[in-house]
CSV table of C-alpha atoms in Angstrom, one decimal:
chain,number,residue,atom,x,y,z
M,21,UNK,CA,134.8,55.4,49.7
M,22,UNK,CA,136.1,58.8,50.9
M,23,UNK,CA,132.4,60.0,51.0
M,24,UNK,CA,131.3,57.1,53.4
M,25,UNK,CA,134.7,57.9,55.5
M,26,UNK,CA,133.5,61.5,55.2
M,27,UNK,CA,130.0,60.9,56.7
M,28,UNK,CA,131.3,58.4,59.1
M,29,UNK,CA,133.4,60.9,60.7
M,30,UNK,CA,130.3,63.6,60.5
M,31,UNK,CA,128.4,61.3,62.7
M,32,UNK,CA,131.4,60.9,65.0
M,33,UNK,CA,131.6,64.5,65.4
M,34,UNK,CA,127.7,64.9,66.0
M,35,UNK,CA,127.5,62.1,68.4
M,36,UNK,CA,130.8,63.9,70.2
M,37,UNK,CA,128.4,66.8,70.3
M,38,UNK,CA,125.3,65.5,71.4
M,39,UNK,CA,127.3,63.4,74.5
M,40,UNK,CA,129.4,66.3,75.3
M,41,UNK,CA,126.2,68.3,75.5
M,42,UNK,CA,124.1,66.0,77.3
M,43,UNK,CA,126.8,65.7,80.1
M,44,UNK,CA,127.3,69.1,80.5
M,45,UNK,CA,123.5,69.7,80.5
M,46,UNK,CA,122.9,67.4,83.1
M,47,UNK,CA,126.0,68.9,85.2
M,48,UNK,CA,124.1,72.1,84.8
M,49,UNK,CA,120.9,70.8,86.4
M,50,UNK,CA,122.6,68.7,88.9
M,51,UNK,CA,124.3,71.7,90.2
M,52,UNK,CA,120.7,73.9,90.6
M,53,UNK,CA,118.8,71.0,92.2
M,54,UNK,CA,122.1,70.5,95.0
M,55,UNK,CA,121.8,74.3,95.4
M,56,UNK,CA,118.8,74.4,97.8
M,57,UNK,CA,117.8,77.9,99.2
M,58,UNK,CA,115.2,76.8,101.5
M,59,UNK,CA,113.1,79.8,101.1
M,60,UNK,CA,109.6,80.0,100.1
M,61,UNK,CA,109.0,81.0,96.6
M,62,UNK,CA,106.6,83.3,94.8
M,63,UNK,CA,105.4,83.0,91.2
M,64,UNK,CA,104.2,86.5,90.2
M,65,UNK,CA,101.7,86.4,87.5
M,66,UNK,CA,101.8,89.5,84.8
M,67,UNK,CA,98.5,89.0,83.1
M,68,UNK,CA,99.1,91.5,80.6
M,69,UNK,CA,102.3,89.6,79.0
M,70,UNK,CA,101.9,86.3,80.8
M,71,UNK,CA,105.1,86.1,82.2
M,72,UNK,CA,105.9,84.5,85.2
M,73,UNK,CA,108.4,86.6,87.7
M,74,UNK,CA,110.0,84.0,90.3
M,75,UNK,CA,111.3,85.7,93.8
M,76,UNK,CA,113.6,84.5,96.1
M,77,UNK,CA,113.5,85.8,100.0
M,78,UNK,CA,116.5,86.7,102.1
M,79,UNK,CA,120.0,86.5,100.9
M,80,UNK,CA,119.8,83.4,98.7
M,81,UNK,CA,122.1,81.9,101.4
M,82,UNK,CA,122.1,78.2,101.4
M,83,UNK,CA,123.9,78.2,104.9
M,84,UNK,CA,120.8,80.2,106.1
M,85,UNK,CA,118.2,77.9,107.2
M,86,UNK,CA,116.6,79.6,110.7
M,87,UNK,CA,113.5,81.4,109.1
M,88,UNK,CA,110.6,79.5,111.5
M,89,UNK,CA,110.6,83.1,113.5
M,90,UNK,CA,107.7,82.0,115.1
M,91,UNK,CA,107.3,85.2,117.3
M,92,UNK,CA,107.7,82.6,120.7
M,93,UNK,CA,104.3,80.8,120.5
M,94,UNK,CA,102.8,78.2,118.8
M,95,UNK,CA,99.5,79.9,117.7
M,96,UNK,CA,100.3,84.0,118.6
M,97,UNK,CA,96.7,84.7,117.4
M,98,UNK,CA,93.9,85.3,119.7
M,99,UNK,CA,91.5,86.2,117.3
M,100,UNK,CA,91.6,85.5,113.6
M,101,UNK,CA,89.9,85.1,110.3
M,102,UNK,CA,91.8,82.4,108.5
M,103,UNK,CA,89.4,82.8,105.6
M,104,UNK,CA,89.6,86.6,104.6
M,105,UNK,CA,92.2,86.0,101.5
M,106,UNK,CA,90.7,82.9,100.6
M,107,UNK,CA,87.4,83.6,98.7
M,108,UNK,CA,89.2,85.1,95.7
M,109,UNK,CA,91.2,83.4,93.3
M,110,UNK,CA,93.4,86.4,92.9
M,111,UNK,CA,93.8,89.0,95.3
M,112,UNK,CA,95.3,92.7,94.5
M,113,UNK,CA,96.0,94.7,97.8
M,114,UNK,CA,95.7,93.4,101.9
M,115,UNK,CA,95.6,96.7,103.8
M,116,UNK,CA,96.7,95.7,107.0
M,117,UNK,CA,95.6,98.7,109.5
M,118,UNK,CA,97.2,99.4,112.5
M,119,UNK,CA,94.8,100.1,115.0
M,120,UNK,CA,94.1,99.9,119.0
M,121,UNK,CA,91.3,98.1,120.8
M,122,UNK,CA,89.5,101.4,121.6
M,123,UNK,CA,89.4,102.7,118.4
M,124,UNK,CA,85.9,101.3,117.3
M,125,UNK,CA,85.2,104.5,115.8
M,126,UNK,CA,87.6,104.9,113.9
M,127,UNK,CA,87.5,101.2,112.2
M,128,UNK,CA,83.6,101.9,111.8
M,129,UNK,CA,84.5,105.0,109.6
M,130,UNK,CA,87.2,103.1,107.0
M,131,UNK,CA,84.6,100.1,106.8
M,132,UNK,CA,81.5,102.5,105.7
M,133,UNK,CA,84.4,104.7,103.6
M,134,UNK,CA,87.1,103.8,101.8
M,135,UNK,CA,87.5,100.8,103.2
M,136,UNK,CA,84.3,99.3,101.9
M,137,UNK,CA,85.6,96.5,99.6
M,138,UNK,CA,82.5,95.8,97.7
M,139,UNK,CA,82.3,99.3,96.7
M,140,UNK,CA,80.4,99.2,92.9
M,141,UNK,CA,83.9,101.8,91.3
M,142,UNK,CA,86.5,99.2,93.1
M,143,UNK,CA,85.8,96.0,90.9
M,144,UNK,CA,86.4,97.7,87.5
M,145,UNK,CA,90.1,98.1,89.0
M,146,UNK,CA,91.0,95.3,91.3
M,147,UNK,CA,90.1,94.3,94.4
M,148,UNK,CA,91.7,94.3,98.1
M,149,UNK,CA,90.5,93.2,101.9
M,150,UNK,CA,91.2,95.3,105.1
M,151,UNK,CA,92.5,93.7,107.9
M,152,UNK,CA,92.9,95.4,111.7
M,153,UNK,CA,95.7,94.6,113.8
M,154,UNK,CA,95.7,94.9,117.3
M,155,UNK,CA,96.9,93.6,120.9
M,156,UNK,CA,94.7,93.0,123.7
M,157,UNK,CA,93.3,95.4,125.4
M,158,UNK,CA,93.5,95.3,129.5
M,159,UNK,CA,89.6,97.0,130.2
M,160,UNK,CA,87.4,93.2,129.8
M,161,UNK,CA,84.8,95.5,128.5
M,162,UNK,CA,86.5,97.0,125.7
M,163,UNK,CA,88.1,93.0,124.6
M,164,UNK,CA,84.6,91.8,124.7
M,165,UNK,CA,83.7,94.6,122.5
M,166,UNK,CA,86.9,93.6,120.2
M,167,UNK,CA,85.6,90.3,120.6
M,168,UNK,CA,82.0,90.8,119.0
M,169,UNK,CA,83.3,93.1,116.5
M,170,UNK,CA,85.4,90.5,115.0
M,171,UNK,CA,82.5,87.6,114.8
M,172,UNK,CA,80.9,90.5,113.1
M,173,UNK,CA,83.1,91.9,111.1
M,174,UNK,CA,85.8,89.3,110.4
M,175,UNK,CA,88.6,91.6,109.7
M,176,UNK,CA,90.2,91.7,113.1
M,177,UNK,CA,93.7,89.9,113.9
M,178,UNK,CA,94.7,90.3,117.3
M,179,UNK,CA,97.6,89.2,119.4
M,180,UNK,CA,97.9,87.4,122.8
M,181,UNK,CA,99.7,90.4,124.2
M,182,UNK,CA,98.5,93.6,125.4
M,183,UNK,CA,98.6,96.4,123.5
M,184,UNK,CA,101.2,98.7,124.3
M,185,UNK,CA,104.3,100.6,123.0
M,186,UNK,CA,106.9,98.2,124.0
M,187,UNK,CA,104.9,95.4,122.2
M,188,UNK,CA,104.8,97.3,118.5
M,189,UNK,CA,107.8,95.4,117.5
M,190,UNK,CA,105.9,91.9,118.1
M,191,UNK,CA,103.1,93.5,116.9
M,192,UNK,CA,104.2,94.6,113.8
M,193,UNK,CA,105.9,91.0,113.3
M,194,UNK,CA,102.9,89.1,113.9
M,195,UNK,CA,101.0,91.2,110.9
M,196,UNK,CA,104.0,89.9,108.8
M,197,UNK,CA,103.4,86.3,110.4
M,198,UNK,CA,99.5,86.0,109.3
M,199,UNK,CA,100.5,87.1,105.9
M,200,UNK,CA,103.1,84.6,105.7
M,201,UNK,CA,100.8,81.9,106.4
M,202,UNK,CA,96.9,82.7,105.4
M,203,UNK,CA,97.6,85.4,102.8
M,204,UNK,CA,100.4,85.0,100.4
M,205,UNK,CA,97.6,85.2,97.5
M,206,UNK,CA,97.4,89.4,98.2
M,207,UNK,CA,100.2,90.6,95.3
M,208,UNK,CA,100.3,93.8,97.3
M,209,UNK,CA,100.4,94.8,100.8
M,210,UNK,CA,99.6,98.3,102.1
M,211,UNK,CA,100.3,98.7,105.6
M,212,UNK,CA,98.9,102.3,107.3
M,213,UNK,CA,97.8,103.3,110.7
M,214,UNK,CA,94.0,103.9,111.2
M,215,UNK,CA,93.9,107.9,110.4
M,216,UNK,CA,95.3,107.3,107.2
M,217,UNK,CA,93.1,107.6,104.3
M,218,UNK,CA,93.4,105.4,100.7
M,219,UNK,CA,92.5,106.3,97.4
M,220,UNK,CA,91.7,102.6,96.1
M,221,UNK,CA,90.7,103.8,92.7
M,222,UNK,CA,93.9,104.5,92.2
M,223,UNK,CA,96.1,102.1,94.3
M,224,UNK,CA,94.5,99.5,92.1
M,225,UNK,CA,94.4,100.9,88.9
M,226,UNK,CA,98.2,102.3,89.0
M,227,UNK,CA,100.2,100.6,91.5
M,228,UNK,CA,99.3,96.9,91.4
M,229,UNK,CA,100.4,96.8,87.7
M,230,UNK,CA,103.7,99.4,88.5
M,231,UNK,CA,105.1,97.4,91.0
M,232,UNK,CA,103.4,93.9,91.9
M,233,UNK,CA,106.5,92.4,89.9
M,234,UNK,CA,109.0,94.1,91.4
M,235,UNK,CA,111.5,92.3,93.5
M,236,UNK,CA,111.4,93.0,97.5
M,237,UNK,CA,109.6,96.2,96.9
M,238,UNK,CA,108.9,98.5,99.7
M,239,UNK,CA,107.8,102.5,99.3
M,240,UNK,CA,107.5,104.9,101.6
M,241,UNK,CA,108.5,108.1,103.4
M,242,UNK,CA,112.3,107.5,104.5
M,243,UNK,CA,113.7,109.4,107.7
M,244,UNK,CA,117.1,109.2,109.2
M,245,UNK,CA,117.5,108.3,112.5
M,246,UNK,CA,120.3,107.2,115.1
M,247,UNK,CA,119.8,103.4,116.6
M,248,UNK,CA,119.6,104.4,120.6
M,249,UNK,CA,120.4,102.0,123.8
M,250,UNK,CA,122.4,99.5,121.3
M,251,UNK,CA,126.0,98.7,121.5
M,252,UNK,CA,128.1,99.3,118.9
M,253,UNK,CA,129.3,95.9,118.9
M,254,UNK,CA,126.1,94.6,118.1
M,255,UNK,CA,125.6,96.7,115.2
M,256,UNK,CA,129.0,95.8,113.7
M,257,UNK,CA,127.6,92.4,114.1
M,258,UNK,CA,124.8,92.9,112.0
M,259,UNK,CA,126.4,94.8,109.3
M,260,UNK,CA,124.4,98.2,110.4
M,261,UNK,CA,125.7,101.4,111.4
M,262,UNK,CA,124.6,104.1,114.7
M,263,UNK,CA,122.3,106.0,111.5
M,264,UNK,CA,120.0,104.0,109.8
M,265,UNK,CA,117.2,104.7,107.1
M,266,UNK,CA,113.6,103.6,108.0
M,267,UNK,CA,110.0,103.9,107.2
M,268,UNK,CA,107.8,106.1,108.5
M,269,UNK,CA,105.1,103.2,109.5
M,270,UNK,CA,102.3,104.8,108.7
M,271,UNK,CA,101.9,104.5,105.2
M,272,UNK,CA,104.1,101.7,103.6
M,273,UNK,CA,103.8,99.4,100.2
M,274,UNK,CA,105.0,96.3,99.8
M,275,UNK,CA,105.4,93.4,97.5
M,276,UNK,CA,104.6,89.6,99.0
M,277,UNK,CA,107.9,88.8,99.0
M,278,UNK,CA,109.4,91.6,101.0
M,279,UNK,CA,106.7,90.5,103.5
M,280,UNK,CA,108.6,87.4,103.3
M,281,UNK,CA,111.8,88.4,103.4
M,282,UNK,CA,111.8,91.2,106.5
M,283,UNK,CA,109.2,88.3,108.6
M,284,UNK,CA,112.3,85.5,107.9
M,285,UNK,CA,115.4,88.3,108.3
M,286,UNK,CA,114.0,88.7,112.2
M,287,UNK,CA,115.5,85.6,113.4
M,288,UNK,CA,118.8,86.7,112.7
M,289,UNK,CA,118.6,90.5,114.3
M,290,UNK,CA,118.4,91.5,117.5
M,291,UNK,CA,115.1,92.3,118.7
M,292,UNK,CA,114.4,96.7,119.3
M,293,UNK,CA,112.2,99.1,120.8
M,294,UNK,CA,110.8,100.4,118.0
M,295,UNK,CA,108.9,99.0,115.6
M,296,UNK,CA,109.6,101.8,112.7
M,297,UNK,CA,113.3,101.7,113.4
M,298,UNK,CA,113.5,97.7,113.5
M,299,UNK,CA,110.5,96.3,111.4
M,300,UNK,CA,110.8,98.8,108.1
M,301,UNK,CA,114.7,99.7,108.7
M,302,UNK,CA,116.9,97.1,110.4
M,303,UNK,CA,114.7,94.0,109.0
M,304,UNK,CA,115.2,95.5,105.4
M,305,UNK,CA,118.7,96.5,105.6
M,306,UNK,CA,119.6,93.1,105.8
M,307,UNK,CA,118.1,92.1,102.4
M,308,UNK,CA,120.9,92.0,99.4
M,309,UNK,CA,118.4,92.6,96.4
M,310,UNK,CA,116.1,95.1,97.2
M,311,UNK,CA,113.9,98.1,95.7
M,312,UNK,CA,113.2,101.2,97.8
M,313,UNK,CA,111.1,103.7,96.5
M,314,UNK,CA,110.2,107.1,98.7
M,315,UNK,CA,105.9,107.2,98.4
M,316,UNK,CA,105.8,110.8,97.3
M,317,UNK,CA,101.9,110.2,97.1
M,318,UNK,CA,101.8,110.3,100.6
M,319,UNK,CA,100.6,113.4,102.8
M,320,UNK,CA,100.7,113.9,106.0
M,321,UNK,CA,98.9,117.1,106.5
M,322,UNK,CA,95.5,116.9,105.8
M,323,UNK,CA,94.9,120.6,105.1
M,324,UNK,CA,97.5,120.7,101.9
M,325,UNK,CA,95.5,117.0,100.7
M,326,UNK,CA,92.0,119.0,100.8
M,327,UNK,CA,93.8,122.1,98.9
M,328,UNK,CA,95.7,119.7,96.3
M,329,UNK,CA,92.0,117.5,95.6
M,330,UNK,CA,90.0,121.2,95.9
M,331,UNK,CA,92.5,122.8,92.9
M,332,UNK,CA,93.4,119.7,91.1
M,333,UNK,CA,90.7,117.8,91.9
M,334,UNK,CA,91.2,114.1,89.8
M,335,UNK,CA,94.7,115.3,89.2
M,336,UNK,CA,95.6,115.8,92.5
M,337,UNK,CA,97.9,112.6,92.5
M,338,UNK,CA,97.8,111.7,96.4
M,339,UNK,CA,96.8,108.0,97.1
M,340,UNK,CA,97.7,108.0,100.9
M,341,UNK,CA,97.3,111.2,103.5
M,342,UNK,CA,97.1,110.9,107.2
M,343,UNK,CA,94.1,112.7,108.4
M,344,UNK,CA,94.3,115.1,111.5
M,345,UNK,CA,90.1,115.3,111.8
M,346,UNK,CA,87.1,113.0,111.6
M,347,UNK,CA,86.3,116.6,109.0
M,348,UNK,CA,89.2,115.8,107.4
M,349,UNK,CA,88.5,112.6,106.8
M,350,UNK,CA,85.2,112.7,105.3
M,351,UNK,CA,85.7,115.6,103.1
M,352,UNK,CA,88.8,114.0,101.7
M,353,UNK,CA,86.5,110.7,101.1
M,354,UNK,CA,84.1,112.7,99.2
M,355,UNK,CA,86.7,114.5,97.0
M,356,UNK,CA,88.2,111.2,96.3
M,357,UNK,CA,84.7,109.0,95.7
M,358,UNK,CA,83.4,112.1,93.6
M,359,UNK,CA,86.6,111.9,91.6
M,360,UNK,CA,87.4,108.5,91.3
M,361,UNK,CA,84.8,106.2,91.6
């Protein structure tokens, strides 16, 4: 008798448990499925470990739902290639060049270099696409000349606005845009201005694996610098102060889902001059979780890259330099593809 009264009150107690932890369970999911963020998510794949790293954009504010920045046109793009990201199942790097509709030369030169994707020495590492950004350019000639270029090429986005330094900002937000929507595959995105130089072999073998899983990841060469022609009012407003801490633009790295997060932080900021100051400083400043990291790799003296690949030579360490000279350029490409490749 007092062993069935025993087990009888052992199965009380484990059906107290089992209802007790069923409800609170299903409180548990109840409350993350009401809690909607409303921002896009990534799933970042480590291959090595198979774990999967899942990124939230913006603030995690669910009061925050204005992120359809949609740069004040339906379709902003004048010419496009939908397709670039598409034909690979799993795309490293975009490098999204900055470039202007004259500069045919200089986009010949990064195709037939570096920026030749189907390079033999890439595809043991990785691989990336290249994609120019540009406005319009007011000479008809030189936008037919765009125009052909991209048939030809396919690797040319261009805006509906003229190219020009008071466009940058919209510029540098429509780059963010086409990501958003054709090219959330790329893990990685480089974004450089067209006299900068890559060492691919080693972008792909070091950094993709470093840093594709970090959250809201951005790297680059930080400068000070005080916001001009804005009231102070406004500034308080947006939680910034008259100094802020940007990117110098020509040479940045980025995770997809800082992409994300500065394209859908734009809605909320007011709008300025210049693309470094507003695009890689204000936009950022107003994401909570966040890893900066200054690109030390970078140079942006040309002479000092030859002399650190001439004395080191595959120890030199530089990924990124800015290049002064066509010279430049070219001897660097033959350091780096004698090195590297």
């Amino acid at each position: 008798m007092r062993f069935t009264k025993f087990r009888w009150k052992l199965f009380g107690s484990l059906a107290a448990s089992i209802f007790l932890w069923t409800v609170l369970s299903s409180k548990g999911n109840e409350s993350e499925l009401t809690v909607e963020y409303d921002f896009p998510k990534s799933v970042c794949n480590d291959s090595e470990n198979n774990v999967y790293v899942h990124h939230f954009y913006l603030h995690n504010d669910p009061n925050n739902k204005n992120h359809s920045y949609s740069l004040r046109a339906h379709n902003p793009f004048h010419l496009q290639n939908p397709g670039l990201c598409f034909d690979d199942h799993a795309l490293d790097f975009l490098v999204l060049i900055n470039t202007e509709p004259n500069h045919f030369l200089r986009r010949k030169v990064i195709r037939m270099t570096w920026g030749d994707v189907n390079l033999p020495g890439y595809q043991k590492y990785g691989n990336f696409r290249i994609l120019f950004l540009v406005g319009k350019s007011p000479s008809k000639k030189i936008q037919k000349a765009v125009e052909k270029e991209a048939v030809k090429h396919g690797d040319i986005l261009q805006g509906r606005f003229s190219e020009a330094p008071n466009n940058l900002p919209q510029k540098a937000l429509l780059g963010l845009r086409w990501i958003a929507e054709y090219c959330l595959k790329a893990k990685m995105i480089m974004r450089i201005e067209d006299t900068v130089i890559l060492n691919m072999f080693e972008i792909l073998r070091e950094y993709k694996s470093r840093y594709s899983c970090t959250k809201n990841f951005m790297m680059c060469k930080f400068v000070k610098q005080r916001i001009k022609f804005m009231d102070h009012e406004n500034l308080k407003k947006m939680n910034l102060s008259p100094t802020i801490t940007h990117c110098k633009s020509k040479a940045v790295m980025m995770t997809r889902d800082m992409i994300l997060s500065i394209y859908h932080a734009a809605p909320h900021m007011t709008p300025y001059w210049s693309d470094e100051v507003y695009v890689y400083g204000m936009l950022p400043a107003q994401i909570q979780e966040k890893t900066l990291k200054s690109f030390k790799q970078f140079e942006e003296n040309s002479d000092r890259a030859i002399d650190c690949y001439e004395t080191n030579q595959n120890n030199c360490g530089l990924v990124a330099i800015d290049t002064q000279t066509r010279s430049h350029h070219n001897i660097l490409w033959s350091h780096i593809k004698h090195y590297f490749a």
